[in-house]
């Protein structure tokens, strides 16, 4: 058995910045409410740049591969996490295989929303541990802005989400005291409808049904979130799954050099920070600048933290996520 380790990180966000003030021209909201409740000051929306979930993912991936020192042809497997694929099917993994112009290696799509990147890294880790693959490319990318209800009706959701992508290249680590030490995944489908985009779905109504009904009041094709319920569950699950990972590795909270929480809400991150009595330098947040980019949020934040020199060799790094499903998870890394 081997461990896996991250050897390259990349990120891409569209140029177009959307401020809270700009949102208040589209819907009944304001900068003070958004900042106070979420910490978000601005986010990136692709607008008319032509970027898609797949193209943003490819841009982040190219940077990650270059920084890894590997050649694109060294990649053995692609894993792509998103809730906003360019096409209903196939998923964007195959678009990456084509865009990178690499061999016909396997491409897997992960659909675990805000926990997508944590799930995807866990899958990569298992493939590398067993020796099946040596170098795996993991991407988290989202294009939310095309699918949000940008009217007052959708303000509880649409002010939160942003577009962007992050990527990581993982490779084999023979020293099993280094790299990814453990991953911890959970789900609770009882709360699937608390954070959901229901339509179109084979189990509910397909596009043709929606077109036939032609009902402008139909909200089922916009994301829905029971904000307070999600918030309350998030703080509990984040705490649990971080402790689960630390306990598994006989680590204390004080051993954590850097916690990268999924950027769901600055208040959630601050709650976790207070609960675990972590210093500002031990928790990385960038939701202020990008909003919640779901599967892209951890790889964007991890990449930025690494670029800023906040993650060094030997550090204990914790990734933790919670979101729609509900699904949640954590990863403990010895960098
Ligand atoms: O990434 C996946 C995981 N996601 C999360 O963990 C998100 C968890 N939830 C949250 O972050 C928060 O619940 C929200 C940020 C979504 C909402 O904050 P809140 O403090 O829970 O506000 P609320 O939903 O209870 O709404 C309070 C008030 C309501 O008005 P009334 O009923 O008190 O008159 C809302 O209609 O704020 C109103 N409101 C807004 N006002 C201005 C809701 N959205 C907005 C808005 N601008 N954008």
Coordinates of C-alpha atoms and ligand atoms in Angstrom, one line a residue:
X1 CA 0.0 0.0 0.0
X2 CA 1.1 3.5 -0.8
X3 CA 0.0 7.0 0.2
X4 CA -0.9 9.7 -2.2
X5 CA 0.2 13.3 -2.1
X6 CA -0.6 16.5 -3.8
X7 CA 2.2 17.7 -6.0
X8 CA 0.5 20.4 -8.1
X9 CA -2.2 22.9 -7.6
X10 CA -4.0 25.4 -9.9
X11 CA -7.0 27.7 -9.9
X12 CA -8.9 29.8 -12.4
X13 CA -11.6 32.4 -11.8
X14 CA -13.3 34.4 -14.5
X15 CA -12.3 38.1 -14.7
X16 CA -15.7 39.5 -14.3
X17 CA -16.2 40.7 -10.7
X18 CA -19.8 41.1 -9.4
X19 CA -20.1 43.3 -6.3
X20 CA -22.9 43.2 -3.8
X21 CA -23.9 46.6 -5.0
X22 CA -24.3 45.3 -8.5
X23 CA -26.6 42.5 -7.2
X24 CA -28.8 45.1 -5.5
X25 CA -29.6 46.5 -9.0
X26 CA -31.0 43.1 -10.0
X27 CA -32.9 42.2 -6.8
X28 CA -34.0 43.5 -3.4
X29 CA -30.7 43.0 -1.5
X30 CA -27.9 45.1 -0.2
X31 CA -24.2 45.0 0.6
X32 CA -24.7 45.2 4.4
X33 CA -27.1 42.2 4.5
X34 CA -24.8 40.0 2.3
X35 CA -21.6 40.9 4.2
X36 CA -23.2 40.5 7.6
X37 CA -24.9 37.2 6.9
X38 CA -22.3 35.6 4.6
X39 CA -19.0 37.6 4.7
X40 CA -19.1 37.8 0.9
X41 CA -18.0 41.1 -0.7
X42 CA -17.9 40.0 -4.3
X43 CA -17.9 37.0 -6.5
X44 CA -16.9 36.1 -10.1
X45 CA -19.5 35.4 -12.7
X46 CA -18.4 34.3 -16.2
X47 CA -20.8 36.7 -18.0
X48 CA -20.0 36.6 -21.7
X49 CA -16.4 35.3 -21.4
X50 CA -17.4 32.1 -23.0
X51 CA -16.0 30.1 -20.1
X52 CA -17.8 27.0 -19.0
X53 CA -17.4 24.5 -16.2
X54 CA -15.2 22.3 -18.4
X55 CA -13.0 25.1 -19.8
X56 CA -12.4 26.7 -16.4
X57 CA -11.5 23.2 -15.1
X58 CA -9.0 22.7 -17.9
X59 CA -7.4 26.1 -17.2
X60 CA -6.9 25.2 -13.6
X61 CA -5.7 21.7 -14.5
X62 CA -3.1 23.0 -16.9
X63 CA -1.6 25.1 -14.1
X64 CA -1.7 22.2 -11.6
X65 CA 0.0 19.9 -14.1
X66 CA 2.7 22.4 -14.9
X67 CA 3.4 23.0 -11.2
X68 CA 3.5 19.2 -10.6
X69 CA 6.5 18.9 -12.9
X70 CA 4.7 16.1 -14.7
X71 CA 3.9 15.9 -18.3
X72 CA 0.2 15.8 -19.3
X73 CA 0.9 12.3 -20.7
X74 CA 2.0 11.1 -17.2
X75 CA -1.6 11.6 -16.0
X76 CA -3.3 8.1 -15.5
X77 CA -6.8 9.2 -14.5
X78 CA -9.1 12.2 -14.4
X79 CA -11.7 12.9 -11.7
X80 CA -14.0 15.9 -12.2
X81 CA -16.3 17.2 -9.4
X82 CA -19.1 19.6 -10.3
X83 CA -22.8 20.2 -9.9
X84 CA -23.0 22.4 -12.9
X85 CA -21.8 20.3 -15.9
X86 CA -21.8 21.8 -19.4
X87 CA -24.0 19.0 -20.6
X88 CA -26.5 16.9 -18.7
X89 CA -24.5 14.0 -19.9
X90 CA -21.7 13.2 -20.6
X91 CA -20.0 14.8 -17.6
X92 CA -17.0 17.2 -18.1
X93 CA -14.3 14.6 -17.3
X94 CA -14.2 13.5 -20.9
X95 CA -14.0 17.1 -22.1
X96 CA -10.8 17.4 -20.0
X97 CA -9.4 14.3 -21.7
X98 CA -10.0 15.9 -25.1
X99 CA -8.9 19.4 -24.2
X100 CA -5.6 18.2 -22.7
X101 CA -5.0 16.1 -25.7
X102 CA -4.0 13.1 -23.7
X103 CA -4.4 9.3 -24.1
X104 CA -7.8 7.6 -23.7
X105 CA -7.3 7.3 -19.9
X106 CA -10.4 7.0 -17.7
X107 CA -12.4 10.0 -16.7
X108 CA -14.8 9.9 -13.7
X109 CA -17.4 12.5 -12.8
X110 CA -18.2 13.1 -9.1
X111 CA -21.6 14.6 -8.1
X112 CA -21.3 15.5 -4.5
X113 CA -21.9 19.3 -4.7
X114 CA -20.0 21.2 -2.0
X115 CA -18.3 18.0 -0.8
X116 CA -17.4 17.1 -4.4
X117 CA -13.7 17.9 -4.2
X118 CA -13.2 16.0 -0.9
X119 CA -15.0 13.0 -2.4
X120 CA -12.9 13.3 -5.6
X121 CA -9.6 13.4 -3.7
X122 CA -10.7 10.4 -1.6
X123 CA -11.4 8.4 -4.8
X124 CA -8.0 9.5 -6.3
X125 CA -6.3 8.5 -3.0
X126 CA -7.8 5.0 -3.1
X127 CA -6.7 4.4 -6.7
X128 CA -3.2 5.5 -5.9
X129 CA -3.0 3.6 -2.6
X130 CA -3.8 0.3 -4.3
X131 CA -1.2 0.9 -7.0
X132 CA -3.8 1.0 -9.8
X133 CA -2.9 4.5 -10.9
X134 CA 0.2 6.6 -10.1
X135 CA -0.8 10.1 -11.2
X136 CA -4.3 11.4 -10.9
X137 CA -5.8 14.8 -11.9
X138 CA -8.6 16.0 -9.7
X139 CA -10.7 19.0 -10.7
X140 CA -13.5 20.9 -9.0
X141 CA -15.2 23.5 -11.2
X142 CA -18.5 25.3 -11.1
X143 CA -20.5 27.7 -13.3
X144 CA -23.3 28.8 -11.0
X145 CA -24.2 32.2 -12.6
X146 CA -26.1 30.8 -15.5
X147 CA -28.4 28.9 -13.3
X148 CA -29.3 31.3 -10.5
X149 CA -32.7 33.0 -10.0
X150 CA -31.4 36.6 -10.1
X151 CA -34.7 38.1 -9.0
X152 CA -35.7 38.9 -5.4
X153 CA -37.4 35.5 -5.3
X154 CA -34.0 33.8 -5.5
X155 CA -32.0 36.2 -3.4
X156 CA -31.5 33.8 -0.5
X157 CA -29.4 31.6 -2.8
X158 CA -28.2 33.7 -5.7
X159 CA -26.1 36.2 -3.7
X160 CA -24.1 33.4 -2.3
X161 CA -22.8 31.5 -5.3
X162 CA -19.9 32.2 -7.6
X163 CA -18.0 30.7 -10.6
X164 CA -14.5 29.3 -10.7
X165 CA -12.3 26.2 -10.7
X166 CA -9.4 24.5 -8.9
X167 CA -7.3 21.5 -9.6
X168 CA -4.8 19.2 -8.0
X169 CA -2.4 16.6 -9.3
X170 CA -1.8 13.6 -6.9
X171 CA 1.0 11.1 -7.2
X172 CA 2.2 8.1 -5.3
X173 CA 4.0 8.6 -2.0
X174 CA 6.0 5.6 -0.8
X175 CA 6.4 7.0 2.8
X176 CA 3.1 6.3 4.4
X177 CA 3.6 8.8 7.1
X178 CA 3.4 11.6 4.5
X179 CA 0.8 12.8 2.0
X180 CA -2.9 12.1 2.5
X181 CA -3.2 10.3 5.8
X182 CA -6.9 9.6 5.7
X183 CA -10.3 10.6 4.2
X184 CA -13.7 10.5 5.8
X185 CA -16.9 10.6 3.8
X186 CA -20.6 10.8 5.0
X187 CA -24.1 11.3 3.6
X188 CA -27.6 11.8 4.9
X189 CA -30.2 11.6 2.1
X190 CA -33.0 12.4 4.5
X191 CA -32.1 16.0 3.9
X192 CA -31.7 15.9 0.1
X193 CA -34.5 18.4 -0.5
X194 CA -33.1 21.0 1.9
X195 CA -30.5 22.1 -0.6
X196 CA -31.5 21.0 -4.1
X197 CA -32.0 21.7 -7.7
X198 CA -35.0 19.4 -8.5
X199 CA -35.5 19.8 -12.3
X200 CA -34.8 18.5 -14.8
X201 CA -34.7 15.0 -13.4
X202 CA -35.7 11.7 -14.7
X203 CA -37.5 11.0 -11.4
X204 CA -39.5 14.2 -11.4
X205 CA -40.0 16.1 -14.6
X206 CA -37.9 16.2 -17.7
X207 CA -37.2 19.3 -19.9
X208 CA -40.0 18.5 -22.2
X209 CA -42.5 18.5 -19.3
X210 CA -41.3 21.8 -18.1
X211 CA -41.5 23.3 -21.6
X212 CA -45.0 22.0 -22.0
X213 CA -46.1 23.5 -18.7
X214 CA -44.4 26.8 -19.7
X215 CA -44.9 28.1 -16.1
X216 CA -42.8 31.1 -15.4
X217 CA -43.5 30.7 -11.6
X218 CA -41.9 27.2 -11.6
X219 CA -39.0 27.4 -9.2
X220 CA -38.0 23.7 -9.5
X221 CA -35.2 24.5 -12.0
X222 CA -33.6 27.0 -9.7
X223 CA -31.5 25.9 -6.7
X224 CA -33.4 25.9 -3.4
X225 CA -31.8 26.1 0.0
X226 CA -33.4 26.0 3.5
X227 CA -30.6 28.3 4.7
X228 CA -31.0 28.1 8.5
X229 CA -31.5 24.4 8.5
X230 CA -28.4 23.9 6.3
X231 CA -26.4 26.3 8.4
X232 CA -27.3 24.4 11.7
X233 CA -26.4 21.0 10.2
X234 CA -23.2 22.4 8.6
X235 CA -21.7 23.6 11.9
X236 CA -22.3 20.3 13.5
X237 CA -21.1 18.1 10.7
X238 CA -18.0 20.2 10.0
X239 CA -17.0 19.9 13.6
X240 CA -17.7 16.1 13.8
X241 CA -15.9 15.2 10.6
X242 CA -12.8 17.3 11.4
X243 CA -12.6 15.6 14.8
X244 CA -13.1 12.2 13.2
X245 CA -10.1 12.8 10.9
X246 CA -7.9 14.1 13.8
X247 CA -8.8 11.2 16.1
X248 CA -8.1 8.7 13.4
X249 CA -4.6 10.0 13.1
X250 CA -4.1 10.6 16.9
X251 CA -3.8 14.3 16.3
X252 CA -4.9 17.2 18.4
X253 CA -6.6 20.4 17.2
X254 CA -3.4 22.2 18.2
X255 CA -1.5 20.1 15.6
X256 CA -3.5 21.6 12.7
X257 CA -1.3 24.0 10.7
X258 CA -4.0 24.9 8.2
X259 CA -7.7 24.2 8.0
X260 CA -9.3 24.8 4.6
X261 CA -13.0 24.6 5.1
X262 CA -15.4 24.6 2.2
X263 CA -16.3 28.3 1.7
X264 CA -20.1 28.1 2.4
X265 CA -20.4 31.1 4.7
X266 CA -17.8 33.1 6.6
X267 CA -19.9 32.7 9.7
X268 CA -19.7 28.9 9.5
X269 CA -15.9 29.1 9.2
X270 CA -15.7 31.5 12.1
X271 CA -17.9 29.3 14.2
X272 CA -15.5 26.3 13.6
X273 CA -12.5 28.5 14.2
X274 CA -13.9 29.7 17.6
X275 CA -15.0 26.2 18.6
X276 CA -11.6 24.7 18.0
X277 CA -9.8 27.8 19.2
X278 CA -7.7 28.2 16.1
X279 CA -5.7 31.3 15.3
X280 CA -6.5 33.3 12.1
X281 CA -3.3 31.9 10.6
X282 CA -4.6 28.4 11.0
X283 CA -7.8 28.8 8.9
X284 CA -8.0 30.0 5.3
X285 CA -11.0 31.9 4.0
X286 CA -11.5 33.6 0.6
X287 CA -15.3 33.5 0.4
X288 CA -15.1 37.3 0.7
X289 CA -13.8 37.5 -2.8
X290 CA -15.3 34.5 -4.6
X291 CA -18.6 33.6 -2.8
X292 CA -19.4 29.9 -2.5
X293 CA -18.0 28.0 -5.6
X294 CA -19.2 24.6 -4.2
X295 CA -16.8 21.9 -5.6
X296 CA -14.3 24.5 -6.6
X297 CA -14.1 26.3 -3.3
X298 CA -11.6 24.0 -1.5
X299 CA -9.2 23.7 -4.4
X300 CA -9.3 27.4 -5.1
X301 CA -8.6 28.2 -1.4
X302 CA -6.0 25.4 -1.1
X303 CA -4.2 26.8 -4.2
X304 CA -4.3 30.3 -2.9
X305 CA -3.0 29.3 0.6
X306 CA -0.2 27.4 -1.0
X307 CA 0.7 30.3 -3.4
X308 CA 0.8 32.6 -0.4
X309 CA 3.3 30.4 1.3
X310 CA 0.9 29.4 4.1
X311 CA 1.3 25.7 3.5
X312 CA 4.8 24.3 3.9
X313 CA 6.3 20.8 3.8
X314 CA 5.6 18.9 7.0
X315 CA 2.4 20.9 7.8
X316 CA -0.7 19.2 8.9
X317 CA -3.5 20.4 6.6
X318 CA -7.1 19.6 7.1
X319 CA -9.8 19.9 4.3
X320 CA -13.4 19.8 5.4
X321 CA -16.7 20.1 3.4
X322 CA -20.4 20.0 3.9
X323 CA -23.2 20.5 1.5
X324 CA -26.2 19.3 -0.6
X325 CA -27.1 15.7 -0.1
X326 CA -26.4 16.2 2.7
X327 CA -22.9 15.0 2.1
X328 CA -19.8 15.9 4.1
X329 CA -16.2 14.8 4.6
X330 CA -12.7 15.6 5.7
X331 CA -9.2 14.9 4.6
X332 CA -6.1 14.9 6.8
X333 CA -2.8 15.7 5.0
X334 CA 0.8 15.7 6.1
X335 CA 2.1 18.1 3.4
Ligands
LIG1 O1 -22.4 25.3 0.5 C1 -23.3 24.4 1.0 C2 -23.7 24.7 2.4 N1 -24.4 25.9 2.5 C3 -24.5 26.5 3.6 O2 -23.9 26.0 4.6 C4 -25.3 27.8 3.7 C5 -26.0 27.8 5.0 N2 -26.9 28.9 5.2 C6 -26.5 30.2 5.2 O3 -25.4 30.5 4.9 C7 -27.5 31.2 5.7 O4 -28.6 30.6 6.2 C8 -27.9 32.2 4.6 C9 -26.8 33.1 4.2 C10 -28.4 31.5 3.3 C11 -29.1 33.1 5.0 O5 -28.8 33.8 6.2 P1 -29.8 33.7 7.4 O6 -29.1 34.5 8.5 O7 -30.0 32.3 7.8 O8 -31.0 34.5 6.9 P2 -32.5 34.0 6.7 O9 -32.6 33.0 5.6 O10 -33.1 33.5 8.0 O11 -33.3 35.3 6.2 C12 -33.4 36.4 7.1 C13 -34.1 37.5 6.4 C14 -35.4 37.0 5.7 O12 -36.4 38.1 5.9 P3 -37.5 38.1 7.0 O13 -38.3 36.8 6.8 O14 -36.7 38.0 8.3 O15 -38.2 39.3 6.7 C15 -35.1 36.9 4.3 O16 -36.1 37.0 3.4 O17 -33.3 38.0 5.3 C16 -34.1 38.0 4.1 N3 -33.1 37.7 3.0 C17 -32.4 38.7 2.4 N4 -32.4 40.0 2.5 C18 -31.6 40.7 1.7 C19 -32.8 36.5 2.4 N5 -31.9 36.7 1.5 C20 -31.7 38.0 1.4 C21 -30.8 38.8 0.6 N6 -30.8 40.2 0.8 N7 -30.0 38.3 -0.3

